[in-house]
Short mmCIF file of C-alpha atoms in Angstrom, two decimals:
data_model
loop_
_atom_site.label_atom_id
_atom_site.label_comp_id
_atom_site.label_asym_id
_atom_site.label_seq_id
_atom_site.Cartn_x
_atom_site.Cartn_y
_atom_site.Cartn_z
CA MET A 1167 0.04 0.04 -0.28
CA LYS A 1168 1.39 3.25 -1.01
CA GLU A 1169 2.59 6.12 2.07
CA ARG A 1170 -0.14 8.58 2.10
CA GLN A 1171 1.58 12.18 2.34
CA PRO A 1172 0.70 13.58 4.68
CA LYS A 1173 -1.47 17.69 4.69
CA LEU A 1174 0.37 20.30 4.71
CA ALA A 1175 -0.68 21.12 8.52
CA THR A 1176 1.28 17.87 9.32
CA GLU A 1177 4.39 19.04 7.38
CA THR A 1178 5.10 22.54 8.99
CA VAL A 1179 5.39 20.65 12.42
CA TRP A 1180 7.72 17.51 11.58
CA ALA A 1181 8.95 18.12 7.56
CA GLY A 1182 12.54 18.60 7.65
CA GLU A 1183 13.65 18.17 11.21
CA GLU A 1184 13.82 13.93 12.07
CA LYS A 1185 17.51 13.44 10.69
CA TYR A 1186 18.90 16.56 12.76
CA ARG A 1187 17.18 15.52 16.48
CA VAL A 1188 20.14 13.77 18.27
CA HIS A 1189 20.41 12.67 21.74
CA GLY A 1190 16.87 11.85 21.63
CA ALA A 1191 15.56 14.88 22.11
CA SER A 1192 12.36 16.17 20.63
CA GLN A 1193 13.41 18.81 18.84
CA VAL A 1194 16.42 20.44 16.19
CA PRO A 1195 19.45 21.78 18.32
CA VAL A 1196 21.19 24.86 17.89
CA VAL A 1197 24.88 24.00 16.64
CA HIS A 1198 26.91 27.26 17.02
CA SER A 1199 29.42 25.55 15.86
CA VAL A 1200 31.79 27.44 13.10
CA ALA A 1201 33.71 24.33 12.27
CA TYR A 1202 33.27 20.61 11.91
CA THR A 1203 35.95 18.05 12.59
CA TYR A 1204 37.59 15.15 10.57
CA ASP A 1205 39.81 12.31 11.17
CA ASP A 1206 39.18 10.99 8.82
CA LEU A 1207 41.57 13.09 5.71
CA ASP A 1208 39.95 11.01 2.36
CA TYR A 1209 35.92 11.28 4.02
CA TRP A 1210 36.80 15.08 5.12
CA TYR A 1211 37.55 15.78 1.24
CA GLU A 1212 34.61 13.92 0.06
CA VAL A 1213 32.49 15.78 2.24
CA ALA A 1214 34.35 19.40 1.24
CA VAL A 1215 33.82 18.90 -2.31
CA GLY A 1216 29.67 17.50 -2.19
CA GLN A 1217 30.72 13.81 -2.72
CA ALA A 1218 29.34 12.83 0.70
CA GLU A 1219 27.32 14.41 3.26
CA GLY A 1220 28.18 16.63 5.90
CA HIS A 1221 29.52 19.70 6.87
CA ILE A 1222 32.78 21.68 6.86
CA TYR A 1223 32.69 25.02 7.53
CA GLY A 1224 29.60 27.64 9.05
CA ARG A 1225 29.55 30.02 5.96
CA ASN A 1226 28.98 26.86 3.87
CA THR A 1227 26.06 25.11 5.94
CA ASN A 1228 24.89 24.10 9.31
CA PRO A 1229 22.84 21.36 10.81
CA THR A 1230 20.17 23.90 12.14
CA VAL A 1231 19.89 25.91 9.09
CA SER A 1232 20.09 22.47 7.00
CA SER A 1233 17.11 21.72 8.92
CA PHE A 1234 15.16 24.91 8.51
CA GLU A 1235 16.07 24.62 4.50
CA ASP A 1236 14.63 20.99 4.08
CA LYS A 1237 11.02 21.85 5.94
CA VAL A 1238 10.71 25.14 3.52
CA LYS A 1239 11.69 22.38 0.69
CA GLU A 1240 8.79 19.71 1.46
CA LEU A 1241 6.62 22.45 2.15
CA GLU A 1242 7.13 24.07 -1.42
CA GLY A 1243 7.51 20.41 -3.18
CA ALA A 1244 10.59 21.13 -3.92
CA GLU A 1245 13.79 19.32 -4.43
CA ALA A 1246 16.02 21.29 -3.13
CA ALA A 1247 16.62 24.55 -0.84
CA THR A 1248 19.13 26.65 0.28
CA SER A 1249 18.86 29.96 3.05
CA PHE A 1250 20.48 33.21 3.43
CA SER A 1251 20.81 35.99 6.41
CA THR A 1252 17.79 38.03 5.08
CA GLY A 1253 14.84 38.01 2.17
CA MET A 1254 16.59 40.82 0.21
CA ALA A 1255 20.31 38.73 0.29
CA ALA A 1256 17.69 35.96 -1.13
CA ILE A 1257 16.71 37.95 -4.14
CA SER A 1258 19.90 40.07 -4.78
CA ASN A 1259 22.01 36.92 -4.98
CA THR A 1260 19.35 34.41 -6.97
CA LEU A 1261 19.50 37.46 -9.37
CA LEU A 1262 23.32 37.84 -9.70
CA THR A 1263 23.88 34.14 -9.64
CA PHE A 1264 22.20 33.91 -13.36
CA LEU A 1265 22.34 37.60 -14.81
CA ARG A 1266 25.22 38.64 -16.96
CA PRO A 1267 26.44 41.99 -18.61
CA GLY A 1268 23.55 42.26 -21.88
CA ASP A 1269 20.86 40.26 -20.33
CA ARG A 1270 17.02 41.62 -19.88
CA VAL A 1271 14.83 40.97 -17.08
CA VAL A 1272 11.11 41.15 -17.64
CA SER A 1273 9.19 41.90 -14.04
CA ILE A 1274 6.46 43.64 -12.35
CA LYS A 1275 6.13 47.27 -11.30
CA ASP A 1276 4.62 46.48 -8.27
CA THR A 1277 7.60 44.74 -6.13
CA TYR A 1278 9.01 45.29 -3.09
CA GLY A 1279 10.56 48.37 -2.30
CA GLY A 1280 14.02 47.18 -2.07
CA THR A 1281 13.53 44.55 -5.57
CA ASN A 1282 12.30 47.34 -7.05
CA LYS A 1283 15.73 49.17 -6.18
CA ILE A 1284 17.99 46.77 -7.90
CA PHE A 1285 15.97 46.91 -10.92
CA SER A 1286 15.93 50.32 -11.20
CA GLU A 1287 19.59 51.33 -9.51
CA PHE A 1288 21.61 48.29 -9.29
CA LEU A 1289 21.15 46.09 -12.03
CA PRO A 1290 20.81 48.53 -14.87
CA ARG A 1291 24.65 49.32 -13.29
CA LEU A 1292 25.73 45.77 -14.63
CA ASN A 1293 24.52 46.45 -18.29
CA ILE A 1294 21.86 44.79 -17.54
CA ASP A 1295 18.41 45.75 -18.87
CA ILE A 1296 14.95 45.97 -17.24
CA THR A 1297 11.39 45.89 -18.19
CA LEU A 1298 9.00 46.56 -15.84
CA CYS A 1299 5.29 45.85 -16.83
CA GLU A 1300 1.86 47.02 -15.38
CA THR A 1301 1.10 44.56 -12.72
CA GLY A 1302 -1.89 42.57 -14.18
CA ASP A 1303 -1.15 43.30 -17.84
CA HIS A 1304 -0.72 40.01 -18.99
CA LYS A 1305 -0.84 40.55 -22.94
CA LEU A 1306 1.69 43.60 -22.24
CA MET A 1307 4.32 40.90 -19.83
CA ILE A 1308 3.63 38.39 -22.58
CA GLU A 1309 4.91 40.66 -25.40
CA GLU A 1310 8.30 41.66 -23.66
CA ILE A 1311 8.73 38.06 -22.58
CA GLU A 1312 8.40 37.26 -26.20
CA LYS A 1313 11.09 39.79 -27.12
CA GLY A 1314 13.68 37.84 -25.26
CA CYS A 1315 14.72 37.92 -21.67
CA SER A 1316 16.89 35.42 -19.54
CA ILE A 1317 14.55 36.00 -16.19
CA VAL A 1318 10.76 36.62 -15.56
CA TYR A 1319 10.43 37.55 -12.35
CA LEU A 1320 7.08 38.01 -10.10
CA GLU A 1321 6.13 38.90 -6.55
CA THR A 1322 2.43 37.78 -6.07
CA PRO A 1323 0.66 38.93 -4.29
CA THR A 1324 2.53 42.40 -4.19
CA ASN A 1325 4.07 44.30 -1.77
CA PRO A 1326 1.70 46.83 -0.73
CA THR A 1327 -0.96 47.44 -2.91
CA VAL A 1328 -1.16 43.55 -2.84
CA LYS A 1329 -1.92 42.73 -6.43
CA ILE A 1330 -1.92 39.53 -8.62
CA THR A 1331 -0.15 38.08 -11.24
CA ASP A 1332 -1.25 34.28 -13.26
CA ILE A 1333 2.00 32.59 -12.73
CA GLU A 1334 0.73 29.61 -14.41
CA ARG A 1335 -0.11 31.96 -17.73
CA ILE A 1336 3.51 33.79 -17.70
CA ALA A 1337 5.76 30.51 -17.12
CA ASP A 1338 3.70 28.89 -20.07
CA VAL A 1339 4.94 31.63 -21.60
CA ALA A 1340 8.30 32.50 -20.55
CA LYS A 1341 9.56 28.32 -20.60
CA ASN A 1342 8.57 28.29 -24.84
CA HIS A 1343 11.03 31.56 -24.80
CA ASN A 1344 14.06 29.71 -22.50
CA ALA A 1345 13.64 32.29 -19.77
CA LEU A 1346 13.90 31.31 -16.17
CA VAL A 1347 10.85 32.62 -13.68
CA ILE A 1348 11.50 33.24 -10.33
CA VAL A 1349 8.81 33.75 -7.67
CA ASP A 1350 8.64 35.99 -4.61
CA ASN A 1351 6.26 33.94 -2.55
CA THR A 1352 6.49 35.42 0.57
CA PHE A 1353 2.83 37.41 1.17
CA ALA A 1354 1.16 33.83 -0.07
CA THR A 1355 3.44 31.29 1.95
CA PRO A 1356 3.54 27.65 0.75
CA ILE A 1357 0.35 27.20 2.79
CA LEU A 1358 -1.45 29.10 0.51
CA GLN A 1359 0.35 28.76 -2.99
CA ASN A 1360 3.21 26.76 -4.68
CA PRO A 1361 4.67 28.72 -7.83
CA LEU A 1362 6.22 25.42 -8.69
CA GLN A 1363 3.78 23.60 -9.57
CA LEU A 1364 1.79 26.25 -11.45
CA GLY A 1365 4.93 26.45 -13.68
CA ALA A 1366 8.10 28.36 -11.89
CA ASP A 1367 11.44 27.00 -11.89
CA LEU A 1368 12.52 29.20 -8.49
CA VAL A 1369 10.69 30.33 -5.42
CA LEU A 1370 11.86 32.36 -2.77
CA HIS A 1371 11.02 34.07 0.67
CA SER A 1372 11.66 36.60 3.47
CA ALA A 1373 11.77 33.95 5.97
CA THR A 1374 11.60 37.34 7.84
CA LYS A 1375 7.91 37.38 7.26
CA PHE A 1376 4.98 34.74 7.61
CA LEU A 1377 7.26 31.77 7.87
CA GLY A 1378 9.00 32.73 11.29
CA GLY A 1379 6.12 34.74 12.61
CA HIS A 1380 7.19 35.94 15.55
CA ALA A 1381 9.27 39.40 14.53
CA ASP A 1382 12.50 37.67 16.06
CA ALA A 1383 14.65 36.48 13.49
CA LEU A 1384 16.09 37.44 10.34
CA GLY A 1385 16.23 34.99 6.92
CA GLY A 1386 15.77 34.37 3.76
CA VAL A 1387 14.77 31.11 1.02
CA LEU A 1388 15.24 29.41 -1.97
CA VAL A 1389 13.46 26.63 -3.08
CA GLY A 1390 13.87 24.92 -7.00
CA SER A 1391 15.42 22.02 -8.79
CA LYS A 1392 18.31 20.65 -7.73
CA ALA A 1393 20.50 21.84 -10.45
CA LEU A 1394 19.50 25.76 -10.04
CA VAL A 1395 19.74 25.66 -6.05
CA GLU A 1396 23.04 24.43 -6.33
CA GLU A 1397 24.05 27.51 -8.25
CA VAL A 1398 22.86 30.31 -6.38
CA TYR A 1399 23.98 28.12 -3.25
CA HIS A 1400 27.26 28.15 -4.10
CA TYR A 1401 27.06 32.19 -5.60
CA ARG A 1402 26.27 32.55 -1.81
CA GLU A 1403 28.63 30.37 -0.34
CA ILE A 1404 31.32 32.33 -1.72
CA ASN A 1405 29.38 35.92 -1.09
CA GLY A 1406 28.85 34.64 2.42
CA ALA A 1407 25.23 35.97 3.16
CA THR A 1408 24.86 32.63 5.44
CA LEU A 1409 21.50 32.28 7.47
CA ASP A 1410 22.71 32.16 11.39
CA PRO A 1411 22.15 29.08 12.74
CA MET A 1412 19.90 30.69 15.72
CA ALA A 1413 18.12 32.72 13.19
CA ALA A 1414 17.29 29.15 11.26
CA TYR A 1415 16.03 27.67 14.88
CA LEU A 1416 13.99 30.57 15.62
CA LEU A 1417 12.33 29.82 12.43
CA ILE A 1418 11.75 25.99 12.72
CA ARG A 1419 9.87 27.14 15.41
CA GLY A 1420 7.93 29.75 14.00
CA MET A 1421 6.96 27.36 11.12
CA LYS A 1422 5.59 24.90 13.80
CA THR A 1423 2.60 26.75 13.93
CA LEU A 1424 2.52 28.33 9.94
CA HIS A 1425 -0.57 26.61 9.35
CA LEU A 1426 -2.78 27.69 11.87
CA ARG A 1427 -1.21 31.29 12.10
CA VAL A 1428 -2.12 31.97 7.98
CA TYR A 1429 -5.32 31.06 8.43
CA LYS A 1430 -6.43 32.95 11.02
CA GLN A 1431 -4.15 35.66 9.84
CA THR A 1432 -6.40 35.38 6.35
CA GLU A 1433 -9.88 35.08 7.77
CA ASN A 1434 -8.96 38.20 10.05
CA ALA A 1435 -7.83 40.20 6.93
CA THR A 1436 -11.13 39.32 4.55
CA LYS A 1437 -13.23 40.27 7.41
CA LEU A 1438 -11.61 43.67 8.02
CA ALA A 1439 -11.19 44.90 4.41
CA GLU A 1440 -14.91 43.91 4.04
CA TYR A 1441 -15.54 46.34 6.23
CA LEU A 1442 -13.16 48.94 5.73
CA LYS A 1443 -14.28 48.80 2.25
CA LYS A 1444 -18.28 50.35 3.48
CA HIS A 1445 -16.39 53.13 5.60
CA PRO A 1446 -16.89 56.40 4.31
CA MET A 1447 -13.32 57.73 5.43
CA VAL A 1448 -11.52 55.13 3.31
CA GLU A 1449 -11.08 55.58 -0.04
CA ASP A 1450 -10.51 52.36 -1.34
CA VAL A 1451 -8.97 48.74 -0.18
CA PHE A 1452 -6.34 46.73 -1.75
CA TYR A 1453 -6.92 42.82 -0.99
CA PRO A 1454 -7.49 40.10 -3.66
CA GLY A 1455 -9.96 38.69 -1.52
CA LEU A 1456 -12.39 41.09 -2.54
CA LYS A 1457 -14.75 40.43 -5.47
CA ASP A 1458 -14.44 43.93 -7.20
CA HIS A 1459 -10.03 43.32 -7.18
CA PRO A 1460 -9.12 43.04 -10.34
CA ASN A 1461 -7.64 39.86 -10.42
CA HIS A 1462 -9.57 38.38 -7.58
CA LYS A 1463 -10.41 35.60 -10.10
CA ILE A 1464 -6.98 34.47 -10.78
CA ALA A 1465 -5.91 34.74 -7.07
CA LYS A 1466 -8.91 32.62 -6.04
CA GLN A 1467 -7.64 30.03 -8.83
CA GLN A 1468 -3.94 29.77 -8.38
CA MET A 1469 -4.40 29.99 -4.12
CA ARG A 1470 -5.78 28.37 -1.71
CA GLY A 1471 -6.48 31.67 0.34
CA PHE A 1472 -6.41 35.33 0.17
CA GLY A 1473 -3.65 35.90 2.60
CA GLY A 1474 -3.36 38.13 5.65
CA MET A 1475 -1.78 41.17 3.74
CA PHE A 1476 -4.26 44.41 2.56
CA SER A 1477 -3.72 47.51 2.43
CA PHE A 1478 -6.15 51.15 2.24
CA SER A 1479 -5.97 54.35 1.54
CA LEU A 1480 -7.32 56.86 3.83
CA VAL A 1481 -9.62 60.04 2.52
CA GLY A 1482 -7.04 62.91 3.72
CA GLY A 1483 -4.07 61.32 2.52
CA MET A 1484 -0.84 61.38 4.98
CA ASP A 1485 -2.36 63.94 6.96
CA ALA A 1486 -5.16 61.21 8.01
CA VAL A 1487 -2.65 58.33 8.04
CA LYS A 1488 -0.89 60.38 10.92
CA LEU A 1489 -3.94 60.74 12.99
CA VAL A 1490 -5.05 57.17 12.29
CA LEU A 1491 -2.09 55.35 13.04
CA PRO A 1492 -0.81 56.59 16.62
CA LYS A 1493 -4.63 55.56 17.86
CA LEU A 1494 -4.72 51.77 16.71
CA LYS A 1495 -4.30 50.15 20.36
CA TYR A 1496 -3.76 46.40 18.69
CA ALA A 1497 -0.90 47.63 15.90
CA ASN A 1498 2.38 47.41 15.84
CA ARG A 1499 3.52 50.68 13.76
CA ALA A 1500 6.65 49.16 12.44
CA ALA A 1501 8.20 48.30 9.07
CA ASN A 1502 7.04 44.64 9.30
CA LEU A 1503 4.52 42.11 8.31
CA GLY A 1504 3.68 38.53 8.95
CA ALA A 1505 3.93 38.47 12.47
CA VAL A 1506 1.10 37.19 15.27
CA GLU A 1507 0.97 40.43 16.14
CA THR A 1508 -0.88 42.61 13.76
CA THR A 1509 1.57 45.15 11.88
CA VAL A 1510 0.65 48.39 10.27
CA GLY A 1511 2.66 51.50 8.38
CA PRO A 1512 2.61 53.80 5.38
CA ALA A 1513 4.45 52.62 2.43
CA ARG A 1514 7.17 55.58 3.39
CA THR A 1515 8.19 53.82 6.38
CA THR A 1516 7.99 50.15 5.56
CA SER A 1517 7.74 48.77 1.98
CA HIS A 1518 9.33 51.27 -0.14
CA VAL A 1519 11.18 53.75 2.15
CA GLU A 1520 13.84 54.11 -0.10
CA SER A 1521 11.35 55.26 -2.55
CA THR A 1522 11.16 58.79 -3.53
CA PRO A 1523 7.52 60.74 -3.06
CA GLU A 1524 7.95 61.02 -7.15
CA GLU A 1525 9.05 56.90 -7.69
CA ARG A 1526 5.59 55.91 -5.12
CA LYS A 1527 3.49 57.88 -7.02
CA ALA A 1528 4.82 56.15 -10.64
CA LEU A 1529 4.24 52.97 -9.15
CA GLY A 1530 0.51 53.88 -7.86
CA ILE A 1531 1.07 54.16 -4.15
CA PRO A 1532 -0.97 56.88 -2.47
CA ASP A 1533 0.11 58.82 0.16
CA GLY A 1534 -2.65 57.59 2.12
CA LEU A 1535 -1.58 54.50 2.00
CA ILE A 1536 -1.88 51.71 5.15
CA ARG A 1537 -0.50 48.42 4.52
CA TYR A 1538 -2.23 46.31 7.19
CA SER A 1539 -0.69 42.82 8.11
CA ALA A 1540 -3.56 41.18 10.09
CA GLY A 1541 -2.20 39.27 13.32
CA ILE A 1542 -3.63 36.23 15.24
CA GLU A 1543 -5.99 38.57 17.71
CA ASP A 1544 -9.82 38.34 17.74
CA PHE A 1545 -11.96 40.05 15.49
CA GLU A 1546 -13.81 41.61 17.25
CA ASP A 1547 -11.20 43.25 18.87
CA LEU A 1548 -9.19 44.50 15.45
CA LYS A 1549 -12.67 45.87 14.02
CA GLU A 1550 -13.08 47.99 17.11
CA ASP A 1551 -9.78 48.98 17.39
CA LEU A 1552 -10.10 50.40 13.49
CA GLU A 1553 -13.40 51.89 14.29
CA MET A 1554 -12.08 53.65 16.98
CA ALA A 1555 -8.61 55.00 15.31
CA LEU A 1556 -10.90 55.94 12.22
CA LYS A 1557 -13.09 58.31 14.68
CA ALA A 1558 -10.64 60.50 14.62
CA LEU A 1559 -11.16 61.27 10.62
CA THR A 1560 -14.68 61.91 11.23
CA VAL A 1561 -14.42 64.06 14.49
CA LYS A 1562 -11.93 66.34 12.23
CA GLN A 1563 -14.09 66.67 9.54
#
């Protein structure tokens, strides 16, 4: 009888851990050793060149880090995974592994601000051509891919306007033109979306966010085929953006509740977005779970839920934001997301702090936009908290 594949809820708890537990421990230990000793010099050599399993030096691999990588690999249904010190290290190392002067990248306008800076500022210095398409304009993106490119880079849902791209449709076109498809899956997490199953070649996460879920550890991770991940691993091991073992342990611990957290956050985000949509002081709400979202059908097709992230813009712009945010009791005003606590902030101090006001405007990010990362608190408490804070605007009116 064929063994049944465990469900995601079970894998978040158990995947990637068994072989790394030692001395009968029920948890993966934190291995802080920088180097690993060998009496057999031939075996040491085999480990060093990748012919045998083991570890030689902390910048390359570490048992605790390997356990974290294996857990994400299993959840994403990938052959291999490698990790990084931060999410931005995952993005930059991956891009720089595969791009050469003269190459071309096709992406979308609505990527995270740091990613957008790589596309607008750093890669052009290396004579790499960047074409950023209007997010959601699939026809335009396909036309640009058909002109030829090395990489198609997607972020879906996007940060902070939560726009959606049809991964399968774009990946089909990209493969026909020999382009590598990379997807930032941070907002959806492996619980709600698996881009590899939709045709992507590589999938990355800022593990700092939903994967860890407790705002106490930085990290990034990439998954995909063994051959592609090994190329990125080699670049990362030489350039040194290594994930710290203690951070890896915290990420492993956080991921044990990933399934529970993501669905509670999604439930809260959906209800709050629907509530805010009807509020007179709210200009617009950006959430793919709303039926009037321009890509609601695509999100419903490729995701198992719409996620815990949404954003909304206030009547009165930044002046209104300054009145409302300080009045929220159950929200951290911080440049983070995906934590168990609700976290809020304007784009100018969170996702697009590196961008100028003109750049944010060109990206379609209103001054009065608030990015809202729903936590796992009780929905009624979060709703009442928003109601009380928004009264500052009605009183002012």
